[in-house]
Short mmCIF file of C-alpha atoms in Angstrom, two decimals:
data_model
loop_
_atom_site.label_atom_id
_atom_site.label_comp_id
_atom_site.label_asym_id
_atom_site.label_seq_id
_atom_site.Cartn_x
_atom_site.Cartn_y
_atom_site.Cartn_z
CA MET A 27 28.08 5.78 24.85
CA ILE A 28 27.76 8.01 21.77
CA VAL A 29 24.48 9.06 20.16
CA SER A 30 23.94 10.50 16.70
CA VAL A 31 21.42 13.33 16.90
CA VAL A 32 19.51 14.93 14.03
CA ILE A 33 18.27 18.44 14.65
CA PRO A 34 15.26 20.31 13.18
CA LEU A 35 17.35 22.74 11.12
CA PRO A 36 18.21 22.80 7.39
CA ILE A 37 21.31 20.67 7.99
CA VAL A 38 21.50 17.21 6.40
CA ARG A 39 24.10 15.60 8.66
CA SER A 40 23.72 14.27 12.19
CA PHE A 41 25.86 15.28 15.18
CA SER A 42 27.59 13.07 17.74
CA TYR A 43 27.18 13.61 21.48
CA SER A 44 28.39 11.69 24.51
CA VAL A 45 25.90 10.42 27.11
CA HIS A 46 26.57 10.74 30.83
CA GLU A 47 26.61 7.45 32.70
CA ARG A 48 23.52 8.53 34.68
CA LEU A 49 21.43 8.84 31.48
CA GLN A 50 22.74 5.80 29.59
CA PRO A 51 20.17 3.26 30.92
CA PHE A 52 17.33 5.44 29.60
CA ILE A 53 18.61 6.24 26.12
CA LYS A 54 16.49 4.98 23.19
CA ARG A 55 16.40 5.68 19.48
CA TYR A 56 14.12 8.50 18.30
CA GLN A 57 13.79 10.07 21.72
CA ARG A 58 13.85 13.84 21.81
CA VAL A 59 16.84 15.12 23.74
CA LYS A 60 18.24 18.51 24.68
CA VAL A 61 21.72 19.12 23.31
CA PRO A 62 24.09 22.10 23.10
CA PHE A 63 24.41 23.43 19.56
CA GLN A 64 26.25 26.62 18.57
CA ASN A 65 25.97 28.25 22.01
CA LYS A 66 22.28 27.34 22.26
CA VAL A 67 20.26 24.48 23.72
CA ILE A 68 18.24 22.78 21.01
CA THR A 69 15.90 19.78 20.80
CA GLY A 70 17.04 16.93 18.57
CA PHE A 71 16.20 13.26 17.90
CA ILE A 72 18.48 10.33 18.64
CA GLU A 73 18.99 8.57 15.31
CA ASP A 74 21.56 6.01 16.39
CA ILE A 75 23.43 4.71 19.46
CA GLU A 76 26.95 3.28 19.52
CA ASP A 77 29.97 2.65 21.69
CA GLY A 78 33.14 4.61 21.15
CA THR A 79 35.54 7.23 22.43
CA THR A 80 33.65 10.22 23.74
CA GLN A 81 36.66 12.49 24.12
CA GLY A 82 36.02 15.97 22.76
CA LEU A 83 32.27 15.45 22.35
CA LYS A 84 29.66 17.62 24.03
CA GLU A 85 27.18 15.86 26.31
CA VAL A 86 23.45 15.30 25.95
CA LEU A 87 21.92 17.67 28.53
CA ASP A 88 18.64 15.89 29.20
CA ILE A 89 16.07 13.45 27.81
CA ILE A 90 12.71 15.03 26.93
CA ASP A 91 10.75 11.86 26.14
CA ILE A 92 11.20 8.95 28.53
CA TYR A 93 9.82 6.80 25.71
CA PRO A 94 9.90 7.81 22.02
CA LEU A 95 6.63 9.17 20.65
CA LEU A 96 7.22 7.64 17.21
CA ASP A 97 6.75 4.04 16.17
CA GLU A 98 8.58 2.18 13.42
CA GLY A 99 5.92 2.83 10.79
CA ILE A 100 6.06 6.59 11.33
CA VAL A 101 9.89 6.57 11.35
CA ARG A 102 9.94 4.72 8.01
CA LEU A 103 7.49 7.22 6.57
CA CYS A 104 9.63 10.11 7.84
CA ARG A 105 12.76 8.62 6.30
CA TRP A 106 10.99 8.18 2.98
CA SER A 107 9.69 11.77 3.13
CA SER A 108 13.16 13.05 3.98
CA ASP A 109 14.69 11.31 0.94
CA TYR A 110 11.85 12.03 -1.48
CA TYR A 111 11.46 15.71 -0.64
CA ILE A 112 15.19 16.27 0.03
CA THR A 113 14.44 17.54 3.54
CA PRO A 114 16.68 16.98 6.59
CA LEU A 115 15.37 14.14 8.73
CA GLY A 116 15.37 16.30 11.87
CA ILE A 117 12.83 18.68 10.34
CA VAL A 118 10.56 15.84 9.18
CA LEU A 119 10.64 14.17 12.61
CA LYS A 120 9.80 17.47 14.31
CA TYR A 121 6.56 17.81 12.35
CA ALA A 122 5.64 14.16 12.91
CA ILE A 123 4.91 14.98 16.56
CA PRO A 124 2.08 17.36 17.56
CA ASN A 125 3.24 20.59 19.19
CA TYR A 126 3.30 20.61 22.98
CA LEU A 127 2.49 16.89 23.27
CA GLN A 128 3.39 15.66 26.75
CA LEU A 129 2.76 11.93 27.01
CA GLU A 130 3.37 11.93 30.77
CA GLN A 131 0.10 13.74 31.54
CA TYR A 132 -1.96 10.96 29.92
CA LEU A 133 -0.40 8.04 31.83
CA ILE A 134 -1.53 6.93 35.30
CA VAL A 135 0.76 5.11 37.74
CA ASP A 136 -0.23 1.74 39.23
CA VAL A 137 2.05 0.51 42.01
CA GLN A 138 2.86 -3.20 41.61
CA LYS A 139 5.18 -3.68 44.61
CA ARG A 140 3.90 -1.55 47.50
CA GLY A 141 6.38 -2.79 50.07
CA TYR A 142 9.41 -2.05 47.90
CA LEU A 143 10.04 1.46 49.27
CA GLU A 144 8.32 3.80 51.69
CA ASP A 145 7.52 6.32 48.93
CA MET A 146 5.47 3.88 46.84
CA GLY A 147 2.10 4.89 48.31
CA GLN A 148 2.34 8.50 47.18
CA LEU A 149 2.74 7.42 43.54
CA GLU A 150 -0.52 5.44 43.22
CA GLY A 151 -3.04 7.12 40.92
CA LYS A 152 -0.79 10.04 40.06
CA THR A 153 -0.05 10.93 36.46
CA PHE A 154 3.42 9.94 35.29
CA GLY A 155 4.29 13.65 35.01
CA GLU A 156 3.14 14.39 38.56
CA THR A 157 5.46 11.74 39.96
CA PHE A 158 8.45 13.69 38.62
CA ASN A 159 7.64 16.40 41.18
CA LEU A 160 7.71 13.81 43.98
CA ILE A 161 10.69 11.66 43.07
CA GLU A 162 13.64 12.23 40.72
CA LYS A 163 12.57 11.51 37.13
CA TYR A 164 15.12 8.84 36.31
CA LYS A 165 14.48 7.02 39.57
CA ILE A 166 10.80 6.77 38.57
CA VAL A 167 11.77 5.36 35.17
CA LYS A 168 13.99 2.79 36.90
CA TYR A 169 10.96 1.72 38.99
CA LEU A 170 9.04 1.29 35.74
CA ASP A 171 11.77 -0.73 34.03
CA ASP A 172 12.11 -2.95 37.10
CA GLY A 173 8.35 -3.67 37.22
CA ILE A 174 7.85 -1.90 40.54
CA ILE A 175 5.25 0.36 38.93
CA SER A 176 3.28 0.14 35.69
CA LEU A 177 1.46 2.70 33.57
CA ARG A 178 -1.98 2.80 31.97
CA ASP A 179 -3.38 5.46 29.70
CA VAL A 180 -6.23 7.64 30.92
CA PHE A 181 -8.42 7.02 27.86
CA THR A 182 -8.61 3.25 27.35
CA LYS A 183 -7.35 2.28 30.85
CA ASN A 184 -5.11 -0.24 29.06
CA LYS A 185 -1.52 -0.88 30.05
CA PHE A 186 0.92 1.47 28.37
CA ARG A 187 3.18 -0.16 25.80
CA TYR A 188 6.38 1.35 24.52
CA LEU A 189 5.82 1.86 20.78
CA PHE A 190 9.08 0.43 19.53
CA GLU A 191 8.40 -2.86 21.33
CA GLU A 192 5.44 -3.50 19.02
CA LYS A 193 7.53 -4.50 16.00
CA ASP A 194 5.26 -7.37 14.96
CA ASN A 195 2.16 -5.19 15.01
CA PHE A 196 3.13 -3.15 11.97
CA LYS A 197 1.13 -4.32 8.97
CA LYS A 198 1.95 -3.38 5.42
CA ASN A 199 -1.13 -2.82 3.27
CA ASN A 200 -0.66 -2.15 -0.43
CA GLU A 201 -4.35 -1.50 -1.10
CA LYS A 202 -4.90 1.88 -2.75
CA THR A 203 -8.16 3.68 -3.51
CA ILE A 204 -8.73 6.56 -5.93
CA PHE A 205 -11.87 8.50 -5.11
CA ILE A 206 -13.36 10.96 -7.60
CA GLY A 207 -16.11 13.25 -6.41
CA GLY A 208 -16.98 16.65 -5.04
CA ILE A 209 -15.45 18.13 -1.91
CA LYS A 210 -18.44 17.24 0.26
CA GLU A 211 -18.52 13.63 -0.95
CA ARG A 212 -14.76 13.24 -0.55
CA ILE A 213 -14.74 14.60 3.01
CA GLU A 214 -17.57 12.25 3.94
CA TYR A 215 -15.65 9.33 2.41
CA TYR A 216 -12.47 10.31 4.31
CA THR A 217 -14.25 10.62 7.66
CA ARG A 218 -16.05 7.28 7.21
CA THR A 219 -12.74 5.61 6.40
CA ILE A 220 -11.05 7.21 9.43
CA GLU A 221 -13.96 6.21 11.66
CA SER A 222 -13.67 2.63 10.47
CA HIS A 223 -9.96 2.40 11.30
CA VAL A 224 -10.26 4.20 14.64
CA SER A 225 -13.05 1.84 15.74
CA GLU A 226 -10.62 -1.06 15.17
CA GLY A 227 -8.00 0.59 17.39
CA ASN A 228 -5.77 1.65 14.49
CA ASN A 229 -4.00 4.95 13.90
CA VAL A 230 -4.65 7.18 10.90
CA LEU A 231 -2.17 9.53 9.24
CA MET A 232 -3.46 12.22 6.84
CA LEU A 233 -1.08 13.81 4.35
CA MET A 234 -2.20 17.23 3.07
CA PRO A 235 -0.56 19.24 0.26
CA ASP A 236 -0.69 22.49 2.23
CA TYR A 237 -1.06 22.21 5.99
CA GLU A 238 -1.23 25.97 6.55
CA MET A 239 -4.26 26.18 4.27
CA TRP A 240 -6.11 22.96 5.14
CA GLY A 241 -4.80 22.02 8.57
CA SER A 242 -7.20 24.06 10.72
CA ILE A 243 -10.17 23.11 8.52
CA PHE A 244 -9.56 19.39 8.93
CA TYR A 245 -8.71 19.82 12.62
CA ASP A 246 -12.10 21.45 13.28
CA LEU A 247 -13.92 18.93 11.13
CA LEU A 248 -12.34 15.88 12.77
CA LYS A 249 -12.68 17.34 16.26
CA GLU A 250 -16.42 17.80 15.73
CA ARG A 251 -16.85 14.32 14.23
CA PHE A 252 -14.82 12.38 16.81
#
């Protein structure tokens, strides 16, 4: 197996790496992976997966995200941004994910087949991340893929769903609104709109012209409101 990896550096091209047989069952597009690059270990994103001769290729060292943190809508937006702003895709993808986000700490394990193995009992109620300290990470993922355990998120208590499986849930909406008003009125309009979408279980993406200037202001504002 060969994966094409884009890295968060000012380099337009992707780089090919081989995948060890042990990791192949867990490889997915747009996962973050650790790869060797110019005598360093760097985090990149898997852009594509293919079969081929792996001779002479360096190997993927590890998988950071068991499941990609990006869905198809965000990936399409990142690709558009990369083309429009002439920015390498790896850099755009990097900033599409919040810093230090660790999905595993927000997922709780529910054991579905208790009699499968003796170690099943110690997994119940643990966070997904905690189970990695008890049992080898890729063995845990195999349990998940085989339906031996399931995951639910700590906020809604709903069953965790892998984002790229929800292809039919992406809705294209061409409606556009131009709002003219003062800063106070515009912020109130934005927050009402966000509140409306969040209450329906949707995600909201805000694009700001200068994150360094406005990012912390909107972060504080939204944190207080929600």
